[in-house]
CSV table of C-alpha atoms in Angstrom, one decimal:
chain,number,residue,atom,x,y,z
A,1057,MET,CA,4.5,-2.9,93.7
A,1058,GLU,CA,4.8,-5.7,96.2
A,1059,ARG,CA,5.9,-4.7,99.8
A,1060,GLN,CA,7.8,-7.1,102.1
A,1061,ASP,CA,4.6,-7.7,104.1
A,1062,GLY,CA,2.8,-8.8,101.0
A,1063,SER,CA,0.6,-5.7,100.6
A,1064,ARG,CA,0.9,-3.4,97.6
A,1065,GLY,CA,1.8,0.2,97.5
A,1066,VAL,CA,2.1,3.0,94.9
A,1067,ARG,CA,4.9,5.4,94.1
A,1068,SER,CA,4.9,9.2,93.8
A,1069,HIS,CA,8.1,10.1,92.1
A,1070,ASP,CA,10.8,8.2,94.1
A,1071,ARG,CA,8.8,7.8,97.3
A,1072,GLU,CA,6.7,4.8,98.1
A,1073,VAL,CA,3.2,5.4,99.5
A,1074,PRO,CA,2.0,2.5,101.7
A,1075,ALA,CA,-1.0,0.7,100.4
A,1076,ALA,CA,-3.1,1.5,103.4
A,1077,VAL,CA,-2.3,5.2,103.0
A,1078,ALA,CA,-3.1,5.1,99.3
A,1079,GLU,CA,-6.4,3.4,100.0
A,1080,SER,CA,-7.4,6.0,102.6
A,1081,PHE,CA,-7.2,8.7,99.9
A,1082,ARG,CA,-8.9,6.7,97.1
A,1083,ASN,CA,-12.6,7.5,97.6
A,1084,GLY,CA,-15.0,10.1,98.9
A,1085,TRP,CA,-14.2,13.1,96.7
A,1086,GLU,CA,-16.8,15.4,95.3
A,1087,ASP,CA,-16.8,16.2,91.6
A,1088,THR,CA,-15.5,19.8,91.5
A,1089,SER,CA,-14.8,20.2,87.8
A,1090,LEU,CA,-15.6,23.6,86.3
A,1091,LYS,CA,-16.9,25.2,83.2
A,1092,LEU,CA,-14.6,28.1,82.6
A,1093,PRO,CA,-15.0,31.1,80.3
A,1094,LEU,CA,-12.3,32.3,77.9
A,1095,VAL,CA,-9.7,34.4,79.6
A,1096,SER,CA,-9.9,38.0,78.5
A,1097,GLY,CA,-6.9,37.9,76.1
A,1098,ALA,CA,-7.6,34.6,74.5
A,1099,VAL,CA,-9.1,36.1,71.3
A,1100,TYR,CA,-6.0,38.2,70.8
A,1101,ALA,CA,-3.7,35.3,71.5
A,1102,ALA,CA,-5.4,33.3,68.8
A,1103,LYS,CA,-4.5,36.1,66.3
A,1104,ARG,CA,-0.9,35.9,67.3
A,1105,ARG,CA,-0.9,32.1,66.9
A,1106,ALA,CA,-2.3,32.6,63.4
A,1107,ALA,CA,0.5,35.1,62.6
A,1108,LEU,CA,3.1,32.5,63.7
A,1109,SER,CA,1.4,29.8,61.7
A,1110,ALA,CA,1.5,31.9,58.6
A,1111,ARG,CA,5.1,32.8,59.0
A,1112,PHE,CA,6.4,29.2,59.2
A,1113,PRO,CA,4.1,27.0,57.0
A,1114,GLY,CA,4.8,23.3,56.8
A,1115,GLU,CA,7.0,23.3,59.9
A,1116,ARG,CA,6.3,22.2,63.5
A,1117,ILE,CA,6.8,25.0,66.0
A,1118,VAL,CA,7.4,24.2,69.7
A,1119,VAL,CA,7.1,26.9,72.4
A,1120,PRO,CA,7.6,25.7,76.0
A,1121,SER,CA,6.6,27.6,79.0
A,1122,GLY,CA,9.7,26.6,80.9
A,1123,GLY,CA,9.8,24.9,84.2
A,1124,LEU,CA,10.4,25.4,87.9
A,1125,LYS,CA,13.9,26.5,89.0
A,1126,VAL,CA,15.3,25.5,92.4
A,1127,ARG,CA,16.0,28.3,94.8
A,1128,SER,CA,17.4,26.1,97.6
A,1129,ASN,CA,17.1,22.3,98.2
A,1130,ASP,CA,13.4,21.5,97.8
A,1131,PHE,CA,12.1,25.1,97.4
A,1132,ASP,CA,11.5,26.6,94.0
A,1133,TYR,CA,11.4,30.2,92.7
A,1134,THR,CA,7.9,31.5,91.9
A,1135,PHE,CA,7.1,30.2,88.4
A,1136,ARG,CA,7.0,32.7,85.6
A,1137,PRO,CA,6.4,31.4,82.0
A,1138,HIS,CA,8.5,32.3,79.0
A,1139,SER,CA,7.2,35.5,77.5
A,1140,ALA,CA,6.6,34.0,74.1
A,1141,PHE,CA,4.5,31.3,75.6
A,1142,VAL,CA,2.4,33.9,77.5
A,1143,HIS,CA,2.0,36.0,74.3
A,1144,LEU,CA,0.7,33.0,72.4
A,1145,THR,CA,-1.7,31.7,75.1
A,1146,ALA,CA,-2.8,34.7,77.2
A,1147,GLU,CA,-2.1,32.5,80.2
A,1148,GLN,CA,-2.7,34.3,83.6
A,1149,GLY,CA,-0.6,34.6,86.7
A,1150,THR,CA,-1.3,31.8,89.2
A,1151,GLN,CA,-3.0,29.6,86.6
A,1152,ALA,CA,0.3,29.1,84.7
A,1153,VAL,CA,1.5,25.5,84.8
A,1154,PRO,CA,5.3,24.7,84.7
A,1155,ASP,CA,6.5,22.4,81.9
A,1156,SER,CA,3.6,23.2,79.6
A,1157,VAL,CA,4.5,23.1,75.8
A,1158,LEU,CA,2.6,24.7,72.9
A,1159,VAL,CA,3.0,22.7,69.8
A,1160,PHE,CA,2.0,23.9,66.3
A,1161,GLU,CA,1.6,20.8,64.1
A,1162,PRO,CA,1.6,21.6,60.3
A,1163,THR,CA,-1.6,20.7,58.3
A,1164,GLY,CA,-2.6,21.3,54.8
A,1165,ALA,CA,-4.3,24.6,55.8
A,1166,GLY,CA,-1.8,25.8,58.4
A,1167,HIS,CA,-1.4,24.3,61.8
A,1168,SER,CA,-3.3,22.6,64.5
A,1169,VAL,CA,-2.3,23.8,67.9
A,1170,THR,CA,-2.1,21.8,71.1
A,1171,LEU,CA,-1.1,22.8,74.6
A,1172,PHE,CA,0.6,19.9,76.4
A,1173,THR,CA,0.4,20.5,80.1
A,1174,ARG,CA,0.1,18.8,83.5
A,1175,PRO,CA,-3.6,18.2,84.1
A,1176,ARG,CA,-5.2,18.4,87.5
A,1177,SER,CA,-3.9,15.8,89.9
A,1178,PRO,CA,-6.0,12.7,89.3
A,1179,ARG,CA,-7.9,11.0,92.1
A,1180,ASP,CA,-8.7,7.8,90.3
A,1181,GLY,CA,-6.1,5.5,91.9
A,1182,GLY,CA,-4.3,5.2,88.6
A,1183,PRO,CA,-0.5,5.4,87.9
A,1184,ASN,CA,-0.4,9.0,89.2
A,1185,GLY,CA,-3.1,8.5,91.7
A,1186,ALA,CA,-0.9,9.5,94.7
A,1187,GLU,CA,0.3,12.7,93.2
A,1188,PHE,CA,-2.4,14.9,94.6
A,1189,TYR,CA,-1.5,14.3,98.2
A,1190,SER,CA,2.2,13.1,98.1
A,1191,ASP,CA,4.0,15.0,95.4
A,1192,ARG,CA,5.5,18.1,97.1
A,1193,ARG,CA,6.3,19.8,93.8
A,1194,HIS,CA,3.2,19.2,91.7
A,1195,GLY,CA,0.5,17.7,94.0
A,1196,GLU,CA,-2.7,19.6,94.5
A,1197,PHE,CA,-2.6,19.4,98.3
A,1198,TRP,CA,0.9,20.8,98.3
A,1199,VAL,CA,0.9,23.6,95.6
A,1200,GLY,CA,-2.8,24.1,94.7
A,1201,ARG,CA,-5.3,22.9,92.1
A,1202,ARG,CA,-4.5,23.0,88.4
A,1203,ARG,CA,-7.1,23.1,85.8
A,1204,THR,CA,-8.3,19.9,84.1
A,1205,LEU,CA,-7.5,19.5,80.5
A,1206,SER,CA,-11.0,20.5,79.5
A,1207,GLU,CA,-10.9,23.5,81.8
A,1208,THR,CA,-7.6,24.6,80.2
A,1209,ALA,CA,-9.1,24.2,76.7
A,1210,ASP,CA,-12.1,26.2,77.7
A,1211,ALA,CA,-10.1,29.0,79.4
A,1212,LEU,CA,-7.4,29.4,76.7
A,1213,GLY,CA,-9.4,28.4,73.6
A,1214,VAL,CA,-6.8,25.9,72.5
A,1215,GLU,CA,-6.8,22.1,72.5
A,1216,ALA,CA,-5.2,20.7,75.6
A,1217,ALA,CA,-3.4,17.3,76.1
A,1218,ALA,CA,-1.4,15.7,78.9
A,1219,ARG,CA,2.2,16.5,79.1
A,1220,ASP,CA,2.9,12.7,79.1
A,1221,ASP,CA,1.8,12.6,75.4
A,1222,LEU,CA,4.5,15.2,74.4
A,1223,GLU,CA,7.2,12.7,73.4
A,1224,ARG,CA,4.8,11.0,70.9
A,1225,ALA,CA,3.7,14.3,69.5
A,1226,LEU,CA,7.3,15.4,68.7
A,1227,GLY,CA,8.1,12.3,66.8
A,1228,GLY,CA,8.2,11.8,63.0
A,1229,ASN,CA,10.2,13.4,60.3
A,1230,VAL,CA,8.8,16.9,60.5
A,1231,PRO,CA,10.9,20.1,60.1
A,1232,THR,CA,10.8,21.6,63.6
A,1233,ARG,CA,11.7,24.9,65.2
A,1234,VAL,CA,11.8,25.2,69.0
A,1235,VAL,CA,12.4,27.8,71.7
A,1236,ARG,CA,15.4,26.0,73.1
A,1237,GLY,CA,16.8,26.1,76.6
A,1238,GLU,CA,13.4,26.1,78.3
A,1239,ASP,CA,12.5,22.4,78.4
A,1240,ALA,CA,15.0,19.6,78.8
A,1241,LEU,CA,12.7,17.0,77.2
A,1242,VAL,CA,12.0,19.2,74.1
A,1243,ASP,CA,15.7,19.9,73.7
A,1244,ALA,CA,16.5,16.2,73.9
A,1245,LEU,CA,13.8,15.2,71.4
A,1246,VAL,CA,14.5,17.9,68.7
A,1247,PRO,CA,18.0,18.2,67.2
A,1248,PRO,CA,19.4,21.7,67.3
A,1249,ALA,CA,19.0,24.0,64.3
A,1250,ARG,CA,20.7,27.2,65.4
A,1251,GLU,CA,19.8,29.4,62.5
A,1252,ALA,CA,16.2,28.3,62.3
A,1253,GLU,CA,15.7,28.7,66.0
A,1254,THR,CA,17.3,32.1,66.0
A,1255,GLU,CA,14.9,33.1,63.2
A,1256,LEU,CA,12.0,31.8,65.3
A,1257,LEU,CA,13.1,33.8,68.4
A,1258,THR,CA,13.5,36.9,66.3
A,1259,PHE,CA,10.0,36.6,64.9
A,1260,LEU,CA,8.4,35.9,68.3
A,1261,SER,CA,10.2,39.0,69.7
A,1262,GLU,CA,9.1,41.3,66.8
A,1263,LEU,CA,5.6,40.0,67.0
A,1264,ARG,CA,5.4,41.8,70.4
A,1265,LEU,CA,6.6,45.2,69.0
A,1266,VAL,CA,3.2,46.7,68.2
A,1267,LYS,CA,0.8,46.1,71.1
A,1268,ASP,CA,-2.9,45.4,70.4
A,1269,GLU,CA,-5.7,47.1,72.3
A,1270,TRP,CA,-5.9,44.4,74.9
A,1271,GLU,CA,-2.2,44.5,75.6
A,1272,ILE,CA,-2.3,48.3,76.0
A,1273,GLU,CA,-5.1,47.9,78.6
A,1274,GLN,CA,-2.9,45.4,80.5
A,1275,LEU,CA,0.0,47.8,80.4
A,1276,ARG,CA,-2.3,50.6,81.5
A,1277,ALA,CA,-3.4,48.5,84.5
A,1278,ALA,CA,0.2,47.5,85.4
A,1279,VAL,CA,1.4,51.1,85.2
A,1280,GLY,CA,-1.6,52.2,87.3
A,1281,HIS,CA,-0.7,49.8,90.0
A,1282,THR,CA,2.9,50.9,89.8
A,1283,VAL,CA,1.9,54.5,90.3
A,1284,ALA,CA,-0.1,53.5,93.4
A,1285,GLY,CA,3.1,51.8,94.7
A,1286,PHE,CA,5.0,55.0,94.3
A,1287,HIS,CA,2.4,56.9,96.3
A,1288,ASP,CA,2.7,54.3,99.0
A,1289,VAL,CA,6.4,54.8,99.1
A,1290,ALA,CA,6.1,58.6,99.4
A,1291,GLY,CA,4.0,58.1,102.5
A,1292,GLU,CA,6.7,55.9,104.1
A,1293,LEU,CA,9.8,58.2,103.5
A,1294,ARG,CA,9.7,59.6,107.0
A,1295,HIS,CA,9.5,56.1,108.6
A,1296,ALA,CA,12.3,54.8,106.4
A,1297,THR,CA,14.7,57.4,107.8
A,1298,SER,CA,14.4,55.8,111.2
A,1299,LEU,CA,15.7,52.4,110.1
A,1300,ALA,CA,19.2,51.2,109.6
A,1301,ARG,CA,18.2,49.6,106.3
A,1302,GLY,CA,15.5,52.1,105.2
A,1303,GLU,CA,16.0,51.1,101.6
A,1304,ARG,CA,14.5,47.7,102.5
A,1305,TRP,CA,11.5,49.4,104.0
A,1306,ILE,CA,11.0,51.3,100.8
A,1307,GLU,CA,11.4,48.1,98.8
A,1308,GLY,CA,8.9,46.2,100.9
A,1309,THR,CA,6.4,49.0,100.7
A,1310,PHE,CA,6.4,48.9,96.9
A,1311,ASN,CA,6.5,45.1,96.8
A,1312,ARG,CA,3.5,44.8,98.9
A,1313,ARG,CA,1.5,46.8,96.4
A,1314,ALA,CA,2.9,44.6,93.6
A,1315,ARG,CA,1.7,41.4,95.3
A,1316,LEU,CA,-1.7,42.9,96.2
A,1317,GLU,CA,-2.6,44.3,92.8
A,1318,GLY,CA,-0.7,42.0,90.4
A,1319,TYR,CA,1.3,38.8,90.0
A,1320,GLY,CA,4.4,40.4,91.6
A,1321,LEU,CA,7.3,42.5,90.3
A,1322,GLY,CA,8.3,43.0,86.7
A,1323,PHE,CA,11.9,43.2,88.0
A,1324,GLU,CA,13.6,43.5,91.3
A,1325,THR,CA,12.9,46.9,92.9
A,1326,ILE,CA,15.7,49.5,92.9
A,1327,ALA,CA,15.4,51.5,96.1
A,1328,ALA,CA,18.7,53.6,95.9
A,1329,ALA,CA,19.3,56.3,98.5
A,1330,GLY,CA,22.2,58.7,98.5
A,1331,SER,CA,25.2,57.6,96.4
A,1332,HIS,CA,23.5,54.3,95.7
A,1333,ALA,CA,21.5,56.1,93.1
A,1334,CYS,CA,24.7,56.3,91.0
A,1335,VAL,CA,24.5,52.5,90.6
A,1336,LEU,CA,22.1,51.9,87.6
A,1337,HIS,CA,20.7,48.6,88.9
A,1338,TRP,CA,21.1,48.9,92.7
A,1339,MET,CA,19.1,46.0,94.1
A,1340,HIS,CA,21.0,45.2,97.4
A,1341,ASN,CA,18.7,47.8,99.0
A,1342,ASP,CA,20.5,47.5,102.3
A,1343,GLY,CA,21.4,51.1,103.0
A,1344,PRO,CA,19.9,53.9,105.1
A,1345,VAL,CA,17.5,56.6,103.8
A,1346,ARG,CA,18.7,59.9,105.2
A,1347,ASP,CA,17.1,63.3,105.4
A,1348,GLY,CA,19.0,65.5,102.9
A,1349,ASP,CA,19.6,62.6,100.5
A,1350,LEU,CA,17.8,61.7,97.3
A,1351,LEU,CA,15.9,58.4,96.9
A,1352,LEU,CA,15.9,56.9,93.4
A,1353,LEU,CA,13.0,54.4,93.1
A,1354,ASP,CA,12.9,52.4,89.9
A,1355,ALA,CA,10.1,49.8,90.1
A,1356,GLY,CA,7.3,48.1,88.3
A,1357,VAL,CA,4.2,46.0,89.1
A,1358,GLU,CA,3.7,42.9,86.9
A,1359,ALA,CA,0.0,42.4,86.3
A,1360,ASP,CA,-1.7,39.0,86.5
A,1361,SER,CA,-1.4,39.0,82.7
A,1362,PHE,CA,2.4,39.3,83.1
A,1363,TYR,CA,2.6,42.8,81.5
A,1364,THR,CA,4.7,45.1,83.6
A,1365,GLY,CA,5.1,48.8,84.4
A,1366,ASP,CA,8.6,50.4,84.7
A,1367,VAL,CA,8.7,53.8,86.3
A,1368,THR,CA,11.4,55.9,88.1
A,1369,ARG,CA,11.2,58.9,90.3
A,1370,THR,CA,14.0,60.6,92.3
A,1371,LEU,CA,12.6,62.0,95.5
A,1372,PRO,CA,14.1,64.4,98.1
A,1373,VAL,CA,13.8,62.5,101.3
A,1374,SER,CA,13.3,65.6,103.4
A,1375,GLY,CA,10.6,66.9,101.0
A,1376,ARG,CA,12.9,69.6,99.6
A,1377,PHE,CA,15.8,69.5,97.0
A,1378,THR,CA,19.0,71.2,97.9
A,1379,ASP,CA,20.1,73.8,95.4
A,1380,VAL,CA,22.6,71.5,93.8
A,1381,GLN,CA,20.2,68.5,93.8
A,1382,ARG,CA,17.6,70.7,92.1
A,1383,ARG,CA,20.1,71.8,89.5
A,1384,VAL,CA,20.8,68.2,88.5
A,1385,TYR,CA,17.1,67.2,88.7
A,1386,ASP,CA,16.0,70.2,86.5
A,1387,LEU,CA,18.5,69.2,83.8
A,1388,VAL,CA,17.3,65.6,83.8
A,1389,PHE,CA,13.7,66.8,83.8
A,1390,ALA,CA,14.4,69.1,80.8
A,1391,ALA,CA,16.1,66.2,79.0
A,1392,GLN,CA,13.2,63.8,79.6
A,1393,SER,CA,10.7,66.5,78.5
A,1394,ALA,CA,12.6,66.9,75.2
A,1395,GLY,CA,12.7,63.1,74.7
A,1396,ILE,CA,8.9,62.8,75.3
A,1397,ALA,CA,8.3,65.6,72.9
A,1398,ALA,CA,10.1,63.7,70.1
A,1399,LEU,CA,7.8,60.7,70.3
A,1400,ARG,CA,5.4,60.4,67.4
A,1401,PRO,CA,4.6,57.8,64.6
A,1402,GLY,CA,7.2,58.0,61.9
A,1403,ALA,CA,10.0,59.2,64.2
A,1404,ARG,CA,13.1,57.0,64.4
A,1405,PHE,CA,13.3,55.1,67.7
A,1406,GLY,CA,16.5,56.8,68.5
A,1407,ASP,CA,15.2,60.3,68.1
A,1408,PHE,CA,13.9,60.6,71.7
A,1409,HIS,CA,17.4,59.6,73.0
A,1410,GLU,CA,19.1,62.1,70.8
A,1411,ALA,CA,16.7,64.8,71.9
A,1412,ALA,CA,17.3,64.1,75.5
A,1413,MET,CA,21.1,63.9,75.1
A,1414,ARG,CA,21.2,67.3,73.3
A,1415,VAL,CA,19.7,68.8,76.4
A,1416,ILE,CA,22.1,66.9,78.7
A,1417,ALA,CA,25.1,68.0,76.6
A,1418,GLU,CA,24.1,71.7,76.6
A,1419,GLY,CA,23.6,71.6,80.3
A,1420,LEU,CA,26.9,69.8,81.1
A,1421,ASP,CA,28.8,72.1,78.7
A,1422,SER,CA,27.4,75.1,80.6
A,1423,TRP,CA,28.7,73.6,83.8
A,1424,GLY,CA,32.1,73.1,82.2
A,1425,LEU,CA,31.8,69.3,82.2
A,1426,ARG,CA,32.9,67.3,79.1
A,1427,PRO,CA,34.8,64.3,80.3
A,1428,ALA,CA,35.6,62.7,76.9
A,1429,GLY,CA,36.6,66.0,75.2
A,1430,GLU,CA,36.1,67.2,71.7
A,1431,ALA,CA,37.9,64.2,70.1
A,1432,ALA,CA,35.2,61.7,71.2
A,1433,PRO,CA,32.1,61.2,69.1
A,1434,VAL,CA,29.2,63.4,70.3
A,1435,ALA,CA,27.2,60.3,71.5
A,1436,ASP,CA,30.1,59.3,73.8
A,1437,ARG,CA,31.3,62.6,75.2
A,1438,TYR,CA,29.1,62.5,78.3
A,1439,ARG,CA,28.8,58.7,78.8
A,1440,ARG,CA,30.8,58.9,82.0
A,1441,TYR,CA,27.9,60.7,83.6
A,1442,THR,CA,25.0,59.1,81.6
A,1443,VAL,CA,26.3,55.5,81.2
A,1444,CYS,CA,23.4,54.1,79.2
A,1445,GLY,CA,20.6,54.8,76.7
A,1446,SER,CA,17.4,56.8,77.5
A,1447,GLY,CA,14.7,54.2,77.1
A,1448,HIS,CA,13.4,50.8,75.8
A,1449,MET,CA,10.3,49.0,74.7
A,1450,LEU,CA,8.0,47.8,77.4
A,1451,GLY,CA,5.5,44.9,77.6
A,1452,LEU,CA,5.7,41.3,78.8
A,1453,ASP,CA,9.3,41.9,79.6
A,1454,CYS,CA,10.6,45.1,81.2
A,1455,HIS,CA,13.1,45.3,78.4
A,1456,ASP,CA,10.7,44.0,75.8
A,1457,CYS,CA,11.3,42.7,72.3
A,1458,ALA,CA,15.1,42.4,73.0
A,1459,GLY,CA,15.4,39.7,70.3
A,1460,ALA,CA,14.2,41.9,67.5
A,1461,ARG,CA,16.5,42.8,64.7
A,1462,ARG,CA,18.2,46.2,64.9
A,1463,ASP,CA,16.5,47.6,61.8
A,1464,THR,CA,13.0,46.9,63.3
A,1465,TYR,CA,13.8,48.1,66.8
A,1466,LEU,CA,16.8,50.3,67.6
A,1467,ASP,CA,17.1,51.6,64.1
A,1468,GLY,CA,13.4,51.3,63.4
A,1469,VAL,CA,10.6,53.7,63.1
A,1470,LEU,CA,7.9,54.3,65.8
A,1471,GLU,CA,4.4,53.1,65.1
A,1472,ALA,CA,1.1,53.6,66.9
A,1473,GLY,CA,0.9,50.7,69.5
A,1474,HIS,CA,4.6,50.8,70.5
A,1475,VAL,CA,4.9,51.2,74.2
A,1476,LEU,CA,8.3,52.4,75.6
A,1477,THR,CA,10.0,54.2,78.4
A,1478,VAL,CA,11.8,57.5,78.4
A,1479,GLU,CA,14.3,57.6,81.2
A,1480,PRO,CA,17.4,59.9,80.9
A,1481,GLY,CA,19.6,60.1,83.9
A,1482,LEU,CA,22.8,61.7,85.3
A,1483,TYR,CA,25.0,59.7,87.7
A,1484,PHE,CA,27.9,61.5,89.4
A,1485,GLN,CA,29.9,58.9,91.1
A,1486,PRO,CA,31.0,59.7,94.7
A,1487,ASP,CA,34.7,59.2,93.8
A,1488,ASP,CA,34.7,61.0,90.5
A,1489,LEU,CA,37.5,63.7,90.6
A,1490,THR,CA,36.4,65.2,87.2
A,1491,ILE,CA,33.4,66.9,88.8
A,1492,PRO,CA,33.0,69.5,91.6
A,1493,GLU,CA,32.7,67.9,95.0
A,1494,GLU,CA,29.2,69.2,95.5
A,1495,LEU,CA,28.0,67.0,92.6
A,1496,ARG,CA,29.6,63.8,93.8
A,1497,GLY,CA,27.2,61.1,94.9
A,1498,ILE,CA,24.1,62.5,93.2
A,1499,GLY,CA,22.2,60.3,90.9
A,1500,VAL,CA,18.9,61.3,89.2
A,1501,ARG,CA,16.7,59.4,86.8
A,1502,ILE,CA,13.1,60.2,85.8
A,1503,GLU,CA,11.3,57.5,83.8
A,1504,ASP,CA,7.8,57.3,82.4
A,1505,ASP,CA,5.9,54.8,80.3
A,1506,LEU,CA,4.3,56.0,77.1
A,1507,VAL,CA,2.2,54.5,74.3
A,1508,ILE,CA,2.6,55.8,70.7
A,1509,THR,CA,-0.7,57.0,69.4
A,1510,ALA,CA,-1.9,58.1,65.9
A,1511,ASP,CA,-0.7,61.7,66.5
A,1512,GLY,CA,1.9,61.6,69.3
A,1513,ALA,CA,2.3,59.7,72.6
A,1514,HIS,CA,0.2,59.2,75.7
A,1515,CYS,CA,1.8,59.0,79.1
A,1516,LEU,CA,0.5,56.0,81.1
A,1517,SER,CA,2.3,57.1,84.2
A,1518,SER,CA,1.0,60.6,84.3
A,1519,GLY,CA,-0.5,60.0,87.7
A,1520,LEU,CA,2.9,60.8,89.3
A,1521,PRO,CA,4.4,64.3,89.7
A,1522,ARG,CA,7.4,65.0,87.5
A,1523,SER,CA,8.7,68.5,87.8
A,1524,ALA,CA,10.9,69.5,90.8
A,1525,ASP,CA,8.2,71.7,92.2
A,1526,GLU,CA,5.5,69.0,91.9
A,1527,VAL,CA,7.8,66.4,93.4
A,1528,GLU,CA,8.6,68.6,96.4
A,1529,ALA,CA,4.9,69.3,97.0
A,1530,TRP,CA,4.1,65.6,96.7
A,1531,THR,CA,6.8,64.3,99.1
A,1532,ALA,CA,6.3,67.2,101.6
A,1533,ALA,CA,2.6,66.5,101.7
A,1534,SER,CA,3.1,62.8,102.1
A,1535,ARG,CA,5.5,63.1,105.1
């Protein structure tokens, strides 16, 4: 590029870098290339890639990581890759590179797999030679070092190529299925095939239903960190009561643990005090935490491997439940206990929900509460106070495997290796005239994370108290 003064400059995106500046960055850099070991989950990711290859022989499969999303002007949200991409690569936390694309190219024996990604910012003065110091979104001096292509191949156990070669790789008349909506270039290069793409998404979701031993260890770690965050919060209840927005203090206390131990949060923390606990996904967290109220904390740490915990406890802020709070808590506790007892290989997925709801129904009936009356189906008679189901699959997504077919998930049968939550709740809205005044504004949910084993279920979150007496002792001791 010729400048008006006759010197030559280089461009980084749409900004010109003066030639003298470019020259000052050109030389004097030490060789810091690395020889990296395989990441811990790479062997398991290779097995998943083999399963995907076997499912779609003769077809090209394209799974993007997704890219950066703008938060405001020139600031982006923290990057989090698409879960299917993570599952197939075992990519880790801060090493994940936006705009990466995993391509399965059909061969006579299956597929060759290449990860197209942005390599480390070059320092060779070539076409992208200014990127490392002048590109605010991707440059090494701005956002940190990426792996070289050889480092990526070593770490993930898959061939790596430059993102710039992706367009060429997606050419030719090859039947292609893509995870659409994650990468604009991929979407532009590959014509839509809605039915085929839906089938791909379904398979990728169902591939995550049964967790392997490595995944269970990641979930065990994520839940362990989550449990630690709950203990942190119990120790901060007293201080939270002194603040106008004590829910924010609770949120920040847990979130600090999430950033310390993992990549961050599996979902936005729900720190709901008082009647806010009646809002299932209360995330404003802008209210006070008062003595005499309950605090419903629903939170999860996402590990560096992107697997997440999801636990809920409802705590008496003062350290003691009132009589009416304990009555509600004990009913939810009994319902959750019944749901957990229903977990075993061969049981229907819905069995634990039905077991929990039977207990809820009996309790509410004994209190004289049946808002929908006898005419409504049994499953709907109490929805005014329960609102939603009693649990879900857990893994890379908090609500994992959501794209699975109904007959393999919601109407399916539990197997060893399934990981799920059991989380019944009762939510008595503060303006609900169908209930006694003393119940209004009380919300209680208890949630634990469990892995199905050969002969039952193991609770990953057992490090937290669960019964009312245990919770009182815990919170009182932490004050």
